[in-house]
mmCIF file of N, CA and C in Angstrom:
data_model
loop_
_atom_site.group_PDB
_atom_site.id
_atom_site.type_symbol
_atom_site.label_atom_id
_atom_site.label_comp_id
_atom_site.label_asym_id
_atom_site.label_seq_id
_atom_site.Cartn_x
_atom_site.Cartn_y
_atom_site.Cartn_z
ATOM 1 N N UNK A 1 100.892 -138.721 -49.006
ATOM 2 C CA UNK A 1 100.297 -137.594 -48.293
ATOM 3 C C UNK A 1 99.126 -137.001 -49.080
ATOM 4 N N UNK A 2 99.355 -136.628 -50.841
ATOM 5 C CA UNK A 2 98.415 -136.428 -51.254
ATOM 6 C C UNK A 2 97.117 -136.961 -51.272
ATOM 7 N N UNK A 3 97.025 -138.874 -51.159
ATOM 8 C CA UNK A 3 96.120 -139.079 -51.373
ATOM 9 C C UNK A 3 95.367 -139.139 -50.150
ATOM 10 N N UNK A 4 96.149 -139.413 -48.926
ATOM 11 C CA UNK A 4 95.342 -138.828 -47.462
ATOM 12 C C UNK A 4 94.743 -137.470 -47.344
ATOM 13 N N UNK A 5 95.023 -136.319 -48.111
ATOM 14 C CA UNK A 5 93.604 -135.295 -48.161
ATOM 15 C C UNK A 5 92.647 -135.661 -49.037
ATOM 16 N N UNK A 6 92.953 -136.465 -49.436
ATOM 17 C CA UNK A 6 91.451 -137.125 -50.404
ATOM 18 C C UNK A 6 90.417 -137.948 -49.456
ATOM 19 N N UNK A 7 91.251 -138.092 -48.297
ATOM 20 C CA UNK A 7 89.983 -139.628 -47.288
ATOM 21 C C UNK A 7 89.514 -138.218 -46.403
ATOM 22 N N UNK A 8 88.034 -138.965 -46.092
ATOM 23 C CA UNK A 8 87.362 -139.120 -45.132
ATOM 24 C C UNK A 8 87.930 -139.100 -43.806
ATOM 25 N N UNK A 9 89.169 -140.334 -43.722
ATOM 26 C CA UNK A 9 89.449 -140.665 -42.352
ATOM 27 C C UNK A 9 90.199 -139.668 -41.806
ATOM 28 N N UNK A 10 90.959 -138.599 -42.421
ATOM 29 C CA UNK A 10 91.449 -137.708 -42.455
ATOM 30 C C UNK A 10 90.899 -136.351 -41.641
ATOM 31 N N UNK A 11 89.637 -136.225 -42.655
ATOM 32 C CA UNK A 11 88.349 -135.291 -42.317
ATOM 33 C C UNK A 11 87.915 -135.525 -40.168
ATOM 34 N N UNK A 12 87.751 -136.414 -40.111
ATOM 35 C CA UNK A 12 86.834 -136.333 -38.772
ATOM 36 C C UNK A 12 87.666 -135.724 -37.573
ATOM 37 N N UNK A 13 89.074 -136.941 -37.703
ATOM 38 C CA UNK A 13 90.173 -136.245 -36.876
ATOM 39 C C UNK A 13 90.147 -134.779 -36.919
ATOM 40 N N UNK A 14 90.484 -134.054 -38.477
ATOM 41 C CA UNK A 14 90.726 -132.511 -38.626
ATOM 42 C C UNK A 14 89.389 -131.812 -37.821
ATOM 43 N N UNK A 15 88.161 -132.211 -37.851
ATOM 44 C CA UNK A 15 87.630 -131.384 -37.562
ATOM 45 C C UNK A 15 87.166 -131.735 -35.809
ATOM 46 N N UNK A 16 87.177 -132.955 -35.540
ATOM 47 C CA UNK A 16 87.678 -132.683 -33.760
ATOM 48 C C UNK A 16 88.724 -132.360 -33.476
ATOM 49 N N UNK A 17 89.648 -131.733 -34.294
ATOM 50 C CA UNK A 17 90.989 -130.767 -33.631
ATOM 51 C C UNK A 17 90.635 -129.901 -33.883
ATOM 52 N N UNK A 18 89.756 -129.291 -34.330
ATOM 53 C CA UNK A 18 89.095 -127.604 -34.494
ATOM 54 C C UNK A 18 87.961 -127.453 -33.920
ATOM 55 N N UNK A 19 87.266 -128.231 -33.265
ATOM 56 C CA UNK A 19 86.183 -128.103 -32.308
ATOM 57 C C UNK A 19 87.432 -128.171 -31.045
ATOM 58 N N UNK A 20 88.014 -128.885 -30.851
ATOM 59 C CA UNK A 20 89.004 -128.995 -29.685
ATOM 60 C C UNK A 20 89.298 -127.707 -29.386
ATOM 61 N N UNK A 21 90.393 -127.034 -30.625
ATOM 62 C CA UNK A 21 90.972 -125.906 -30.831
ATOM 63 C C UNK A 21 90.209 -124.684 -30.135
ATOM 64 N N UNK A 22 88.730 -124.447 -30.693
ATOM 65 C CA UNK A 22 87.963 -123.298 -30.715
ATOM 66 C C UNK A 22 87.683 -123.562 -28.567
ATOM 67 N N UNK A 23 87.435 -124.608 -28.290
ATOM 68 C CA UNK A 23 87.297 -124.489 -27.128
ATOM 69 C C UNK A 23 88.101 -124.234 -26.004
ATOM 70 N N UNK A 24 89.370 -124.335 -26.333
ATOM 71 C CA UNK A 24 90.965 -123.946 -26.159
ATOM 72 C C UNK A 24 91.168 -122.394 -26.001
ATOM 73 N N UNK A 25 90.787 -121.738 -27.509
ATOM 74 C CA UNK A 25 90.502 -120.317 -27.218
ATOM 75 C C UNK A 25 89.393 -119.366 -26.912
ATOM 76 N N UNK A 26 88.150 -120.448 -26.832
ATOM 77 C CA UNK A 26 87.384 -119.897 -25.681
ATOM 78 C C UNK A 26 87.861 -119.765 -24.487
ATOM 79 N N UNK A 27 88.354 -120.712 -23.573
ATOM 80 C CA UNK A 27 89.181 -120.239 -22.263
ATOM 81 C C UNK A 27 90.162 -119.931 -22.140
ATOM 82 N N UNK A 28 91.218 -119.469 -23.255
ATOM 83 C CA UNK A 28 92.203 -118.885 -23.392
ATOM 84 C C UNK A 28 91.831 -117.606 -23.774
ATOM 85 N N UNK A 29 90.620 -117.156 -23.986
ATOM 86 C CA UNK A 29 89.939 -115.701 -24.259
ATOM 87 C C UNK A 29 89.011 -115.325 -22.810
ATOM 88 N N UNK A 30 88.512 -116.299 -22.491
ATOM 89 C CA UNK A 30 87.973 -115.638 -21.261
ATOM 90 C C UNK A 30 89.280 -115.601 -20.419
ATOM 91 N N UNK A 31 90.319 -116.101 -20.074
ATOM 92 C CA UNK A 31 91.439 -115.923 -18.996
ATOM 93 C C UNK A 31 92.041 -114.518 -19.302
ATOM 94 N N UNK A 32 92.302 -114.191 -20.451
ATOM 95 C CA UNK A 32 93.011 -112.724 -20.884
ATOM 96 C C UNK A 32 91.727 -111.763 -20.922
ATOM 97 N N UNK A 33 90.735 -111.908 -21.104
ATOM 98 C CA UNK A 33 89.800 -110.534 -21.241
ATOM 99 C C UNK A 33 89.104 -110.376 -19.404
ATOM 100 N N UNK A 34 88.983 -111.568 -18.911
ATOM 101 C CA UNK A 34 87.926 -111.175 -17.913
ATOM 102 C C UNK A 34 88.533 -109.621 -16.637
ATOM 103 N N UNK A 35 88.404 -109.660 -16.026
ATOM 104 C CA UNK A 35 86.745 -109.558 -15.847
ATOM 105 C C UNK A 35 86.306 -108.475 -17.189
ATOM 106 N N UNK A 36 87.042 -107.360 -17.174
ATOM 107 C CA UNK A 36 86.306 -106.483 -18.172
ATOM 108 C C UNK A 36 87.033 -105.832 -18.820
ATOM 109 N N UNK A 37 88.237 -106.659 -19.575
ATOM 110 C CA UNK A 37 89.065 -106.071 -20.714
ATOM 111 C C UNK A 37 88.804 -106.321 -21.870
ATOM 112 N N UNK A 38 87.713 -105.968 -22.734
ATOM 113 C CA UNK A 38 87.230 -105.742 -24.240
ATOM 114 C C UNK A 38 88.243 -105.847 -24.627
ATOM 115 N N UNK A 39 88.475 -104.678 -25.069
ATOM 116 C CA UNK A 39 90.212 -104.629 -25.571
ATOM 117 C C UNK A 39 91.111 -105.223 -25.840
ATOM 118 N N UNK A 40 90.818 -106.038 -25.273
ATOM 119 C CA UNK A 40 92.383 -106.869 -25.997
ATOM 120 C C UNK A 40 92.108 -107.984 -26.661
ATOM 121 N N UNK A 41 90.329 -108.288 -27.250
ATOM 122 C CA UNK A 41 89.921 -108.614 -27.965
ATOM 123 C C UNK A 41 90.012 -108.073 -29.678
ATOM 124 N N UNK A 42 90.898 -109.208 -30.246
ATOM 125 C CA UNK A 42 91.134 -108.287 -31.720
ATOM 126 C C UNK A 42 89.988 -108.190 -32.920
ATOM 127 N N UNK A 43 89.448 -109.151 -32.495
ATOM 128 C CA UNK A 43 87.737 -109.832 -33.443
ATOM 129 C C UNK A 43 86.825 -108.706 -33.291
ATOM 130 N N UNK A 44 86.552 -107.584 -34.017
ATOM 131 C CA UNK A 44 85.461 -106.597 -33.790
ATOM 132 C C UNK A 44 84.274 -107.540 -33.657
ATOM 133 N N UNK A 45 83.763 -108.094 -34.538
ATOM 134 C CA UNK A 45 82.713 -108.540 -34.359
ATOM 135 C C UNK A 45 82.642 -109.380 -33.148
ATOM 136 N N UNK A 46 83.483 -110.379 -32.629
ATOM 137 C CA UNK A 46 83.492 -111.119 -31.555
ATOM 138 C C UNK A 46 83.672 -110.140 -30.038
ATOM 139 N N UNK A 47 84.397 -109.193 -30.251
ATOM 140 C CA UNK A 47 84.804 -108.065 -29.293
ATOM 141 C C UNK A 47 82.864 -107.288 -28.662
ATOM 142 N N UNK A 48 82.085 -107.158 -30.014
ATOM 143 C CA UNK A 48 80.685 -106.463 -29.992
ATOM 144 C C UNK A 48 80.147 -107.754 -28.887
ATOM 145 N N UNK A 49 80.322 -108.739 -29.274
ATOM 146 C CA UNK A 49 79.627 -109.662 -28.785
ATOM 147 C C UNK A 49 79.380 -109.814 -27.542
ATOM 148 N N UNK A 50 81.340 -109.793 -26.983
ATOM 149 C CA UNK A 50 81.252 -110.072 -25.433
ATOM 150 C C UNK A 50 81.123 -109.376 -24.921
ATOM 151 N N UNK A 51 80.884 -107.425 -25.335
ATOM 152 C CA UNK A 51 80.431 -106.022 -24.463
ATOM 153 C C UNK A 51 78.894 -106.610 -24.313
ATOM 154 N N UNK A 52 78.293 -106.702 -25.622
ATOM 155 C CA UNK A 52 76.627 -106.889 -25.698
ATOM 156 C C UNK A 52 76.335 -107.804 -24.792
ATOM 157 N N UNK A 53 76.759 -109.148 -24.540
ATOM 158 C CA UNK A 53 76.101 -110.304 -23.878
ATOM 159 C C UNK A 53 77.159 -110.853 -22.895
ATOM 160 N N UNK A 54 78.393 -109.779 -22.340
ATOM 161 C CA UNK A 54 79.403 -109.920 -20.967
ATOM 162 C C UNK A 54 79.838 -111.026 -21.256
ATOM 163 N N UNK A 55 81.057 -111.519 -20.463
ATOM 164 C CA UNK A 55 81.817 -112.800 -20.139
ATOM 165 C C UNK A 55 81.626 -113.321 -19.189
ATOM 166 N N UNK A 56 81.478 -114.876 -19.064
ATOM 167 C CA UNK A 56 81.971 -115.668 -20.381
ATOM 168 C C UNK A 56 80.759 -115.880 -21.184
ATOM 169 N N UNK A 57 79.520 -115.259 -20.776
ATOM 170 C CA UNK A 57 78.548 -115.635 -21.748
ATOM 171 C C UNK A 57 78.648 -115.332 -23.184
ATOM 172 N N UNK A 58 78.851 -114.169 -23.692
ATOM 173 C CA UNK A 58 79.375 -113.975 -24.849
ATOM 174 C C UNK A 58 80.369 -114.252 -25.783
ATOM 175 N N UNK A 59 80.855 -115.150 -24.742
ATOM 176 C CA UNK A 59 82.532 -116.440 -25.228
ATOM 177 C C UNK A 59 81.146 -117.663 -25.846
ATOM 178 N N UNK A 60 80.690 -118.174 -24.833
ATOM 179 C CA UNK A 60 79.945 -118.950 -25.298
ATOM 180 C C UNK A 60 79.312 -118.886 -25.982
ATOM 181 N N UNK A 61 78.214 -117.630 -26.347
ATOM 182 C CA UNK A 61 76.986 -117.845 -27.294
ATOM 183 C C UNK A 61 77.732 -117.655 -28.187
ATOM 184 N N UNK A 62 79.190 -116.614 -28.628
ATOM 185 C CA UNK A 62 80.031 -116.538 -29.908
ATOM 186 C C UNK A 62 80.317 -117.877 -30.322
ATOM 187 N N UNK A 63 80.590 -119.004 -29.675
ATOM 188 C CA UNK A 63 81.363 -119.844 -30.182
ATOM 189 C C UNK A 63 80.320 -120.972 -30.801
ATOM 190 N N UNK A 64 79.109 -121.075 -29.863
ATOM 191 C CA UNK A 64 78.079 -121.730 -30.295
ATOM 192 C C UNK A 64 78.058 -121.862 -31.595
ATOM 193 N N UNK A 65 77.671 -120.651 -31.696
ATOM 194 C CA UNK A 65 76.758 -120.039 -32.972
ATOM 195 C C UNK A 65 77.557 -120.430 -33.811
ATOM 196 N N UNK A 66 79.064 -119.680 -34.274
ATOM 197 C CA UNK A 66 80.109 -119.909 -34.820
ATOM 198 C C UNK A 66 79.887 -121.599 -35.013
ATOM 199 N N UNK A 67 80.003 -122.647 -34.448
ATOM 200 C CA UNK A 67 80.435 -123.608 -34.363
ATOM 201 C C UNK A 67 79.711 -124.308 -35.002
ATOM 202 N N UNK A 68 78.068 -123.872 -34.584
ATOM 203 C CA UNK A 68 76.715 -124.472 -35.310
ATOM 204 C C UNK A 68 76.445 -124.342 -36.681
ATOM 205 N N UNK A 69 77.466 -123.112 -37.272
ATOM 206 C CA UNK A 69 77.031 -122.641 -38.614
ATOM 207 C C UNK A 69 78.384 -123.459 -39.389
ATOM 208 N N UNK A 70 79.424 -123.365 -38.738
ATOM 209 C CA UNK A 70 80.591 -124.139 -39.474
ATOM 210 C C UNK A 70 80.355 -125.664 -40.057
ATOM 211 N N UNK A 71 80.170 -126.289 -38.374
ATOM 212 C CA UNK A 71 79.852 -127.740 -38.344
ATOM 213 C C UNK A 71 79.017 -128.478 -39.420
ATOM 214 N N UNK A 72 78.030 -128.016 -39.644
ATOM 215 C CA UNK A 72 77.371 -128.767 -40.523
ATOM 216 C C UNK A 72 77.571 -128.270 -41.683
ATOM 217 N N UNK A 73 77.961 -127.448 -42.346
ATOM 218 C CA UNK A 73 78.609 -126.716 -43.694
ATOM 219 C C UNK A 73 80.042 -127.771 -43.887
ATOM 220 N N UNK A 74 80.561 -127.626 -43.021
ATOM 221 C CA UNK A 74 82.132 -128.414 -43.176
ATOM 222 C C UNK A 74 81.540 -129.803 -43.835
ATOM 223 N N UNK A 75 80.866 -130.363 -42.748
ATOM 224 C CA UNK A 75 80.478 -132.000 -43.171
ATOM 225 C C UNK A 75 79.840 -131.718 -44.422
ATOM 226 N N UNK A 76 79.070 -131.052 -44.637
ATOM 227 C CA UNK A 76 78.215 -130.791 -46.084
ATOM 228 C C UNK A 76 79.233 -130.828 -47.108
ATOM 229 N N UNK A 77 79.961 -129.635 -47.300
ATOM 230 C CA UNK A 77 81.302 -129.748 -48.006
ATOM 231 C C UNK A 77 82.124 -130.952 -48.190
ATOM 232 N N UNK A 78 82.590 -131.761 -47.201
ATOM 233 C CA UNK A 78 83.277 -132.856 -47.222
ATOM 234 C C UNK A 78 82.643 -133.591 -47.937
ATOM 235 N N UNK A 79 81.166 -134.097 -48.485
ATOM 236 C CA UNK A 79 80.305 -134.727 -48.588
ATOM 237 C C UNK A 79 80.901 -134.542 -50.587
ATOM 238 N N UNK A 80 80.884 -133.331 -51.026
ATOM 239 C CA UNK A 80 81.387 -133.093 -52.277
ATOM 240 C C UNK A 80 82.646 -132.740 -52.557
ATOM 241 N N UNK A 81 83.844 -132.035 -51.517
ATOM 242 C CA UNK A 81 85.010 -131.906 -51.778
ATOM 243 C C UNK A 81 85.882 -132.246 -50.754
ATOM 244 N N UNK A 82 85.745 -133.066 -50.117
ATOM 245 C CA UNK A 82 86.785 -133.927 -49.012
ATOM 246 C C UNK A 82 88.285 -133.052 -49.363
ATOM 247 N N UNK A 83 89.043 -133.070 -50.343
ATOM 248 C CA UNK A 83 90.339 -132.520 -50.475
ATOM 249 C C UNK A 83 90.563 -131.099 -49.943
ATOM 250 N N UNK A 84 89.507 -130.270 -50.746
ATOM 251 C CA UNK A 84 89.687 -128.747 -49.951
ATOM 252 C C UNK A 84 89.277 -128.218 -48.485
ATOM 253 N N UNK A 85 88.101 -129.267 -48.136
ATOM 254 C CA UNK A 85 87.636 -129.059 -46.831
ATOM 255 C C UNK A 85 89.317 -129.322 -45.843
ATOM 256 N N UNK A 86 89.494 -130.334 -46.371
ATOM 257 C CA UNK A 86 90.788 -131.283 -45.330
ATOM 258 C C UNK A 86 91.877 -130.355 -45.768
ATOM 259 N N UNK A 87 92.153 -129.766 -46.507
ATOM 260 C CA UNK A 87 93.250 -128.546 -46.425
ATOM 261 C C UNK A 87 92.517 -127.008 -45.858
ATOM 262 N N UNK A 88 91.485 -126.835 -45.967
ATOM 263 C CA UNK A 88 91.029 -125.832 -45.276
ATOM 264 C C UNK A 88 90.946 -125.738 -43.611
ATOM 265 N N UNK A 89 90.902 -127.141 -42.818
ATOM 266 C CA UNK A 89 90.382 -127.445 -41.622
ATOM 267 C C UNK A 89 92.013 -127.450 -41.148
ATOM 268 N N UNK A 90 93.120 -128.322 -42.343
ATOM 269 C CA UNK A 90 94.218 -127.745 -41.740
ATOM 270 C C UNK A 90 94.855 -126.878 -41.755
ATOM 271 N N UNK A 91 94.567 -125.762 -42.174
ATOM 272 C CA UNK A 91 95.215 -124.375 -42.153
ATOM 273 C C UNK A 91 93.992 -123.957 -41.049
ATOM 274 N N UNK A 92 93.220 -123.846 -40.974
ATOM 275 C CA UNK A 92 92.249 -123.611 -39.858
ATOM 276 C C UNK A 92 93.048 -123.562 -38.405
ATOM 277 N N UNK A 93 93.575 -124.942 -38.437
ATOM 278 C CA UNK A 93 93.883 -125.334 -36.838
ATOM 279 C C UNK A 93 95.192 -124.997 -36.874
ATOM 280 N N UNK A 94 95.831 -124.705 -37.673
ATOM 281 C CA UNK A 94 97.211 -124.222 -37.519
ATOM 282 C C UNK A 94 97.477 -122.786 -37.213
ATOM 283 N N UNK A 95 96.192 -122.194 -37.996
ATOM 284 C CA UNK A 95 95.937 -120.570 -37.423
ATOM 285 C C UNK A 95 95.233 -120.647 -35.720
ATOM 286 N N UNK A 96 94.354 -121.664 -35.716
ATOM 287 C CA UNK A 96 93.692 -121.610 -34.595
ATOM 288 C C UNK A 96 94.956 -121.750 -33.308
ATOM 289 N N UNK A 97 95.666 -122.922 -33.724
ATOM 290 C CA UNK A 97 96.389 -123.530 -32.872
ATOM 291 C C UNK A 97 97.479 -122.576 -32.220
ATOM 292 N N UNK A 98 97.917 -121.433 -33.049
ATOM 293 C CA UNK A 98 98.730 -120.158 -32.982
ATOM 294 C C UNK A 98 98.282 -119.059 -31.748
ATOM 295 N N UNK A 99 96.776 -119.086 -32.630
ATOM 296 C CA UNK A 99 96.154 -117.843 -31.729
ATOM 297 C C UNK A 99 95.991 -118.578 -30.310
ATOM 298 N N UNK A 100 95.729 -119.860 -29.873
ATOM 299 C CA UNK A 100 95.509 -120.486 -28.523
ATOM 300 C C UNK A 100 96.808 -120.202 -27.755
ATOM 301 N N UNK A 101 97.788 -120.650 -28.603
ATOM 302 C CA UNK A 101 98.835 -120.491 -27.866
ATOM 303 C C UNK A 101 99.707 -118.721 -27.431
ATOM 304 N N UNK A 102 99.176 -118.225 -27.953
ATOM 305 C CA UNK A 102 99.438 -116.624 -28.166
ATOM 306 C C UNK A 102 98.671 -116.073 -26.705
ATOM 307 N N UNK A 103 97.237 -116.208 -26.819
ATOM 308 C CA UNK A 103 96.088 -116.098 -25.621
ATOM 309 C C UNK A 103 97.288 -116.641 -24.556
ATOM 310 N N UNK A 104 97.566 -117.990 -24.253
ATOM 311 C CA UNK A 104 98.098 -118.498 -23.235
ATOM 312 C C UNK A 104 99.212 -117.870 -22.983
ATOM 313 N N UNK A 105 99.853 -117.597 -23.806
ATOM 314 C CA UNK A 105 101.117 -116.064 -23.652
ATOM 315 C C UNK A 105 101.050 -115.007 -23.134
ATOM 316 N N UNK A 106 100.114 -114.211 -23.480
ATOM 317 C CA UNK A 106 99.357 -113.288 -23.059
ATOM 318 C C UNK A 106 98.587 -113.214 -21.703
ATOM 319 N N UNK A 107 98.249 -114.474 -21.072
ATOM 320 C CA UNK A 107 97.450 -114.493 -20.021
ATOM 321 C C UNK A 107 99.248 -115.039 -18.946
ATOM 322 N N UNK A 108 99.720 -115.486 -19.293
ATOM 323 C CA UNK A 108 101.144 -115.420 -18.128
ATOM 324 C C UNK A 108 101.553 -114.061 -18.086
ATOM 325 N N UNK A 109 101.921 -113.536 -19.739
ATOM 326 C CA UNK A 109 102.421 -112.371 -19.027
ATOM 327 C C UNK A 109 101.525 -111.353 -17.952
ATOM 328 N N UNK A 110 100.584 -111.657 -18.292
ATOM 329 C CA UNK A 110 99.247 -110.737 -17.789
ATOM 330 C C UNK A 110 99.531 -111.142 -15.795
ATOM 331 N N UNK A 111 99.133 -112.327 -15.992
ATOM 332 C CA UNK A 111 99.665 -113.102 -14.504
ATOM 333 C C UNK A 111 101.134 -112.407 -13.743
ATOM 334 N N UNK A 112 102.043 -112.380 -14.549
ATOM 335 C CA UNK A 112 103.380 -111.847 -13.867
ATOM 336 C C UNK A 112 103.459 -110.276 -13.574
ATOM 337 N N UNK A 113 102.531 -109.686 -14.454
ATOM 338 C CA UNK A 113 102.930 -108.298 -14.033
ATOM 339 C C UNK A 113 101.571 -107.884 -12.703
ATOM 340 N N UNK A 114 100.794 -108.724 -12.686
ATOM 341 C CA UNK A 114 99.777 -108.460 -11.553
ATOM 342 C C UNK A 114 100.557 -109.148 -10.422
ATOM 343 N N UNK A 115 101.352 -110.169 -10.874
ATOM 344 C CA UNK A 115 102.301 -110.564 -9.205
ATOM 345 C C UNK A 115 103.206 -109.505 -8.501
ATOM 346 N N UNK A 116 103.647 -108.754 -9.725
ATOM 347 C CA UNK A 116 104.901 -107.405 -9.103
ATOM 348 C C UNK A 116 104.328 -106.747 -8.867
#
């Protein structure tokens, strides 16, 4: 196991499960906030975003941006420390993978109490 955070082959998978991930809780964030619940956005800075530039546009340009500045830093990194990137990307998606599934929690219960 140790020496699989040392590969590469490791790396690409991890980080198309966190591009996967982030797009997961992009529409698991627009389903619980729309039409116009700020609020229950916990990310101040991401919360500024989607008042300033509305939903889902502000899902999107957040995640862009976010994604554009990660992406090529990650690979950069991997390039000199493959081991910490590949333990960073998996604690990444394990936090990510939490909060997706939390959103999707949140948007049933949200669903059931607008059915009663």
């Amino acid at each position: 196991m140790i020496n699989t955070l040392y590969s590469t082959k490791l790396f690409w998978p991890l980080l198309v499960t966190f591009v996967l991930l982030n797009g997961f809780d992009a529409h698991s964030t627009y389903l619980v906030m729309r039409p116009y619940h700020y609020h229950r956005e916990r990310n101040p800075v991401a919360r500024w975003a989607f008042r300033r530039m509305g939903i889902p546009r502000g899902i999107i340009v957040f995640k862009m941006v976010l994604l554009a500045i990660l992406i090529p830093a990650m690979i950069f990194y991997s390039c000199h420390d493959v081991f910490t990137i590949n333990i960073v990307l998996l604690v990444s998606n394990l936090i990510f993978l939490a909060v997706v599934m939390h959103n999707y929690r949140v948007y049933r219960k949200i669903q059931k109490q607008v059915k009663i």
